[in-house]
């Protein structure tokens, strides 16, 4: 297989926000996975697990979305401020009917964002919240001077406002966020966003609730009726092995489910292309970003775990899903501005799993590690004979090129030659690979699937040649 590299696609930068994450009040994501409270014997800083924060910082997570998800549309932010012992206890009706003690609220979220050195994406409540409630939350977070909400925040110990770049107006308003029709939601969006006021000089990037998967009508109605009032519109697509109600298992699956999950992940490309055609109709300048704020594998929960907690293992197959999807986002960087993997810790396709004091990095974590250089790099286009089971993207920062390439064949090695039409130097590669389709890390064997040096690579003037093992993700760096 020969791939020819073209020069960079003029002006297209791969937004670092494509490498974003999503953490909801769901199962053991926030509580246990991230927040253990400052009286926990699990090492923490102001309640945030040190091991998890450190691991997330290593992959440079650029943005974190919170508090949901479906939870966002029943979250009343005032329940989560003030003295912890006096915070209201509510029922998390979406996720297992468990008691939510609201110990992790606005102050804790911004503490987390500070520790992660990332940006905040807060999702507001349209489904069961009022316009006033949303307006006041934005005021509470971002108002510096004297105002009722700024004063309340100061009374709660936070003198300075926080930085909030991204704000979502509702989540899945077509489903768990209110079962609305697009005409109704687009009017509500226009109303609610009016009161997402600019209290600081940092412009708030407003995100409208976009379509579920291939609901092209939703995209069309939203773009037609409300696009002048939003900066971004969301898209949700989860990779499934088959029917929604009959999800395949995360480990011990047959070959067909390797392929069905991969096929579902690859569908992201078609979805982005088709939604982009609609967006282009109303926004040819591409001012509006497509925000894929929920994506990843959605598989059956681990046996014995609470079905409402969505806890699943994470294998080399999920690493393929991540590698393929991130390559798709990179290659559509002219429209995709942000993406948020669901969900950071202990839920769906997590980068981290925890059990008591222990923490492991999943194969998906390692993909985010391998892809780091793409953040805010220039997209490079390519053409050639690219076999069906190979996914790649290429970017450039100054004279450094990064190629991320994934061979999702189960058995075949794929020989690849990439011609840069200019001499290449200092080539080095790293690889994540496994021999079993469901290879994964466990608390007993945390490094079963890990990144290693990739040596099956050679250069010949302008050409890079490599033999890609099956079930592998490779990141190559070189200078031009
Ligand atoms: O990520 C889990 C759930 O999936 C989210 O809460 C919701 O937005 C989506 O349906």
Tab-separated table of N, CA, C and O in Angstrom, residues 163-227:
chain	number	residue	atom	x	y	z
A	163	UNK	N	-13.058	30.755	34.924
A	163	UNK	CA	-13.074	30.859	33.458
A	163	UNK	C	-13.954	29.758	32.916
A	163	UNK	O	-13.697	28.574	33.205
A	164	UNK	N	-14.965	30.133	32.183
A	164	UNK	CA	-15.803	29.099	31.566
A	164	UNK	C	-15.909	29.419	30.088
A	164	UNK	O	-16.628	30.314	29.690
A	165	UNK	N	-15.212	28.666	29.280
A	165	UNK	CA	-15.202	28.952	27.840
A	165	UNK	C	-16.438	28.376	27.150
A	165	UNK	O	-17.027	28.991	26.267
A	166	UNK	N	-16.857	27.150	27.546
A	166	UNK	CA	-17.916	26.455	26.799
A	166	UNK	C	-19.158	26.254	27.666
A	166	UNK	O	-19.050	25.832	28.822
A	167	UNK	N	-20.313	26.522	27.076
A	167	UNK	CA	-21.567	26.304	27.807
A	167	UNK	C	-22.578	25.637	26.876
A	167	UNK	O	-22.870	26.120	25.780
A	168	UNK	N	-23.126	24.526	27.320
A	168	UNK	CA	-24.110	23.772	26.532
A	168	UNK	C	-25.517	24.096	27.017
A	168	UNK	O	-25.775	24.105	28.221
A	169	UNK	N	-26.419	24.348	26.091
A	169	UNK	CA	-27.798	24.702	26.445
A	169	UNK	C	-28.666	23.456	26.222
A	169	UNK	O	-29.255	23.252	25.167
A	170	UNK	N	-28.718	22.614	27.268
A	170	UNK	CA	-29.484	21.366	27.180
A	170	UNK	C	-28.636	20.232	26.635
A	170	UNK	O	-27.612	20.446	25.974
A	171	UNK	N	-29.068	19.024	26.942
A	171	UNK	CA	-28.399	17.815	26.453
A	171	UNK	C	-29.458	16.842	25.949
A	171	UNK	O	-30.474	16.629	26.617
A	172	UNK	N	-29.231	16.271	24.789
A	172	UNK	CA	-30.157	15.280	24.219
A	172	UNK	C	-31.606	15.728	24.444
A	172	UNK	O	-32.436	14.978	24.967
A	173	UNK	N	-31.889	16.935	24.026
A	173	UNK	CA	-33.240	17.479	24.221
A	173	UNK	C	-34.274	16.693	23.405
A	173	UNK	O	-35.464	16.761	23.677
A	174	UNK	N	-33.796	15.893	22.461
A	174	UNK	CA	-34.672	15.019	21.674
A	174	UNK	C	-34.994	13.734	22.445
A	174	UNK	O	-35.811	12.929	22.020
A	175	UNK	N	-34.319	13.522	23.597
A	175	UNK	CA	-34.490	12.271	24.352
A	175	UNK	C	-34.576	12.569	25.831
A	175	UNK	O	-35.502	13.256	26.292
A	176	UNK	N	-33.565	12.106	26.588
A	176	UNK	CA	-33.623	12.251	28.055
A	176	UNK	C	-33.701	13.697	28.504
A	176	UNK	O	-34.116	13.981	29.626
A	177	UNK	N	-33.359	14.636	27.638
A	177	UNK	CA	-33.391	16.059	28.016
A	177	UNK	C	-34.717	16.730	27.726
A	177	UNK	O	-34.774	17.966	27.661
A	178	UNK	N	-35.794	15.955	27.551
A	178	UNK	CA	-37.108	16.587	27.397
A	178	UNK	C	-37.986	16.040	26.281
A	178	UNK	O	-39.118	16.492	26.117
A	179	UNK	N	-37.457	15.084	25.505
A	179	UNK	CA	-38.255	14.488	24.410
A	179	UNK	C	-38.901	15.537	23.511
A	179	UNK	O	-40.087	15.444	23.166
A	180	UNK	N	-38.116	16.525	23.149
A	180	UNK	CA	-38.677	17.634	22.359
A	180	UNK	C	-38.568	17.367	20.863
A	180	UNK	O	-37.768	16.554	20.420
A	181	UNK	N	-39.348	18.128	20.124
A	181	UNK	CA	-39.187	18.134	18.667
A	181	UNK	C	-38.243	19.287	18.311
A	181	UNK	O	-38.133	20.253	19.071
A	182	UNK	N	-37.574	19.188	17.160
A	182	UNK	CA	-36.532	20.186	16.865
A	182	UNK	C	-37.076	21.615	16.774
A	182	UNK	O	-36.389	22.560	17.162
A	183	UNK	N	-38.322	21.759	16.272
A	183	UNK	CA	-38.900	23.106	16.145
A	183	UNK	C	-39.054	23.725	17.537
A	183	UNK	O	-38.742	24.892	17.758
A	184	UNK	N	-39.544	22.915	18.476
A	184	UNK	CA	-39.772	23.417	19.829
A	184	UNK	C	-38.433	23.731	20.514
A	184	UNK	O	-38.239	24.799	21.088
A	185	UNK	N	-37.490	22.758	20.407
A	185	UNK	CA	-36.191	22.983	21.059
A	185	UNK	C	-35.474	24.199	20.466
A	185	UNK	O	-34.860	24.972	21.202
A	186	UNK	N	-35.573	24.376	19.145
A	186	UNK	CA	-34.819	25.509	18.582
A	186	UNK	C	-35.362	26.830	19.108
A	186	UNK	O	-34.584	27.769	19.332
A	187	UNK	N	-36.655	26.903	19.363
A	187	UNK	CA	-37.198	28.128	19.979
A	187	UNK	C	-36.730	28.256	21.429
A	187	UNK	O	-36.348	29.338	21.877
A	188	UNK	N	-36.776	27.133	22.149
A	188	UNK	CA	-36.299	27.167	23.542
A	188	UNK	C	-34.824	27.549	23.592
A	188	UNK	O	-34.399	28.312	24.449
A	189	UNK	N	-34.060	26.991	22.656
A	189	UNK	CA	-32.630	27.326	22.613
A	189	UNK	C	-32.455	28.833	22.486
A	189	UNK	O	-31.675	29.455	23.215
A	190	UNK	N	-33.220	29.429	21.550
A	190	UNK	CA	-33.081	30.879	21.333
A	190	UNK	C	-33.401	31.653	22.607
A	190	UNK	O	-32.735	32.628	22.937
A	191	UNK	N	-34.428	31.193	23.311
A	191	UNK	CA	-34.818	31.879	24.542
A	191	UNK	C	-33.755	31.715	25.638
A	191	UNK	O	-33.262	32.706	26.197
A	192	UNK	N	-33.374	30.458	25.922
A	192	UNK	CA	-32.426	30.209	27.021
A	192	UNK	C	-31.083	30.883	26.771
A	192	UNK	O	-30.503	31.495	27.662
A	193	UNK	N	-30.601	30.769	25.537
A	193	UNK	CA	-29.256	31.308	25.275
A	193	UNK	C	-29.205	32.821	25.427
A	193	UNK	O	-28.152	33.390	25.690
A	194	UNK	N	-30.374	33.485	25.272
A	194	UNK	CA	-30.414	34.945	25.418
A	194	UNK	C	-29.878	35.354	26.781
A	194	UNK	O	-29.239	36.396	26.933
A	195	UNK	N	-30.144	34.495	27.770
A	195	UNK	CA	-29.785	34.843	29.152
A	195	UNK	C	-28.460	34.225	29.590
A	195	UNK	O	-28.072	34.359	30.742
A	196	UNK	N	-27.803	33.546	28.657
A	196	UNK	CA	-26.418	33.124	28.923
A	196	UNK	C	-25.586	34.368	28.642
A	196	UNK	O	-25.103	34.594	27.536
A	197	UNK	N	-25.525	35.233	29.663
A	197	UNK	CA	-24.970	36.572	29.476
A	197	UNK	C	-23.450	36.559	29.540
A	197	UNK	O	-22.842	35.699	30.164
A	198	UNK	N	-22.914	37.588	28.941
A	198	UNK	CA	-21.475	37.779	28.922
A	198	UNK	C	-21.087	38.654	30.121
A	198	UNK	O	-21.158	39.870	30.044
A	199	UNK	N	-20.735	38.032	31.250
A	199	UNK	CA	-20.367	38.834	32.422
A	199	UNK	C	-18.880	39.153	32.439
A	199	UNK	O	-18.436	39.977	33.217
A	200	UNK	N	-18.117	38.427	31.600
A	200	UNK	CA	-16.681	38.687	31.576
A	200	UNK	C	-16.260	38.912	30.128
A	200	UNK	O	-17.056	38.732	29.199
A	201	UNK	N	-14.997	39.288	29.946
A	201	UNK	CA	-14.553	39.571	28.574
A	201	UNK	C	-14.299	38.274	27.798
A	201	UNK	O	-14.183	38.280	26.577
A	202	UNK	N	-14.204	37.174	28.510
A	202	UNK	CA	-13.989	35.867	27.851
A	202	UNK	C	-15.292	35.435	27.188
A	202	UNK	O	-16.294	35.158	27.860
A	203	UNK	N	-15.303	35.386	25.865
A	203	UNK	CA	-16.551	35.063	25.173
A	203	UNK	C	-16.983	33.621	25.450
A	203	UNK	O	-16.187	32.701	25.341
A	204	UNK	N	-18.243	33.480	25.823
A	204	UNK	CA	-18.752	32.124	26.056
A	204	UNK	C	-19.126	31.509	24.713
A	204	UNK	O	-19.859	32.103	23.918
A	205	UNK	N	-18.601	30.336	24.486
A	205	UNK	CA	-18.876	29.583	23.258
A	205	UNK	C	-20.130	28.756	23.534
A	205	UNK	O	-20.110	27.836	24.347
A	206	UNK	N	-21.247	29.141	22.883
A	206	UNK	CA	-22.537	28.507	23.204
A	206	UNK	C	-22.782	27.299	22.305
A	206	UNK	O	-22.652	27.390	21.083
A	207	UNK	N	-23.176	26.213	22.943
A	207	UNK	CA	-23.376	24.963	22.202
A	207	UNK	C	-24.838	24.534	22.290
A	207	UNK	O	-25.397	24.378	23.383
A	208	UNK	N	-25.450	24.366	21.131
A	208	UNK	CA	-26.843	23.912	21.077
A	208	UNK	C	-26.870	22.390	21.052
A	208	UNK	O	-25.932	21.755	20.576
A	209	UNK	N	-27.974	21.843	21.530
A	209	UNK	CA	-28.122	20.387	21.467
A	209	UNK	C	-28.385	19.991	20.026
A	209	UNK	O	-29.370	20.416	19.421
A	210	UNK	N	-27.513	19.186	19.494
A	210	UNK	CA	-27.644	18.735	18.113
A	210	UNK	C	-28.246	17.348	18.036
A	210	UNK	O	-28.815	16.846	19.006
A	211	UNK	N	-28.122	16.731	16.877
A	211	UNK	CA	-28.828	15.484	16.600
A	211	UNK	C	-28.266	14.248	17.284
A	211	UNK	O	-27.097	14.191	17.648
A	212	UNK	N	-29.145	13.257	17.355
A	212	UNK	CA	-28.732	11.916	17.706
A	212	UNK	C	-28.348	11.222	16.408
A	212	UNK	O	-29.141	11.192	15.456
A	213	UNK	N	-27.174	10.711	16.322
A	213	UNK	CA	-26.685	9.902	15.195
A	213	UNK	C	-27.085	10.517	13.843
A	213	UNK	O	-26.551	11.551	13.464
A	214	UNK	N	-28.033	9.872	13.151
A	214	UNK	CA	-28.332	10.293	11.772
A	214	UNK	C	-29.652	11.047	11.664
A	214	UNK	O	-30.334	10.972	10.644
A	215	UNK	N	-30.005	11.782	12.691
A	215	UNK	CA	-31.229	12.581	12.627
A	215	UNK	C	-30.907	13.878	11.870
A	215	UNK	O	-30.671	14.928	12.463
A	216	UNK	N	-30.909	13.769	10.544
A	216	UNK	CA	-30.515	14.919	9.716
A	216	UNK	C	-31.565	16.028	9.758
A	216	UNK	O	-31.257	17.199	9.579
A	217	UNK	N	-32.814	15.634	10.013
A	217	UNK	CA	-33.859	16.648	10.116
A	217	UNK	C	-33.598	17.560	11.313
A	217	UNK	O	-33.753	18.777	11.238
A	218	UNK	N	-33.162	16.961	12.442
A	218	UNK	CA	-32.868	17.777	13.637
A	218	UNK	C	-31.787	18.817	13.308
A	218	UNK	O	-31.911	19.992	13.628
A	219	UNK	N	-30.750	18.335	12.617
A	219	UNK	CA	-29.659	19.256	12.262
A	219	UNK	C	-30.186	20.378	11.366
A	219	UNK	O	-29.882	21.558	11.563
A	220	UNK	N	-31.008	20.002	10.378
A	220	UNK	CA	-31.508	20.998	9.433
A	220	UNK	C	-32.369	22.049	10.138
A	220	UNK	O	-32.204	23.255	9.930
A	221	UNK	N	-33.275	21.592	11.003
A	221	UNK	CA	-34.178	22.534	11.683
A	221	UNK	C	-33.379	23.460	12.608
A	221	UNK	O	-33.600	24.669	12.640
A	222	UNK	N	-32.444	22.884	13.337
A	222	UNK	CA	-31.642	23.710	14.258
A	222	UNK	C	-30.814	24.743	13.498
A	222	UNK	O	-30.744	25.909	13.889
A	223	UNK	N	-30.186	24.291	12.425
A	223	UNK	CA	-29.354	25.224	11.649
A	223	UNK	C	-30.230	26.326	11.056
A	223	UNK	O	-29.847	27.496	11.061
A	224	UNK	N	-31.393	25.940	10.577
A	224	UNK	CA	-32.285	26.919	9.936
A	224	UNK	C	-32.820	27.921	10.966
A	224	UNK	O	-32.831	29.114	10.744
A	225	UNK	N	-33.247	27.420	12.109
A	225	UNK	CA	-33.970	28.276	13.064
A	225	UNK	C	-33.102	28.983	14.094
A	225	UNK	O	-33.536	29.980	14.657
A	226	UNK	N	-31.933	28.425	14.391
A	226	UNK	CA	-31.232	28.973	15.559
A	226	UNK	C	-29.738	29.219	15.356
A	226	UNK	O	-29.081	29.738	16.256
A	227	UNK	N	-29.205	28.878	14.180
A	227	UNK	CA	-27.738	28.924	14.068
A	227	UNK	C	-27.106	30.304	14.313
A	227	UNK	O	-25.975	30.361	14.794
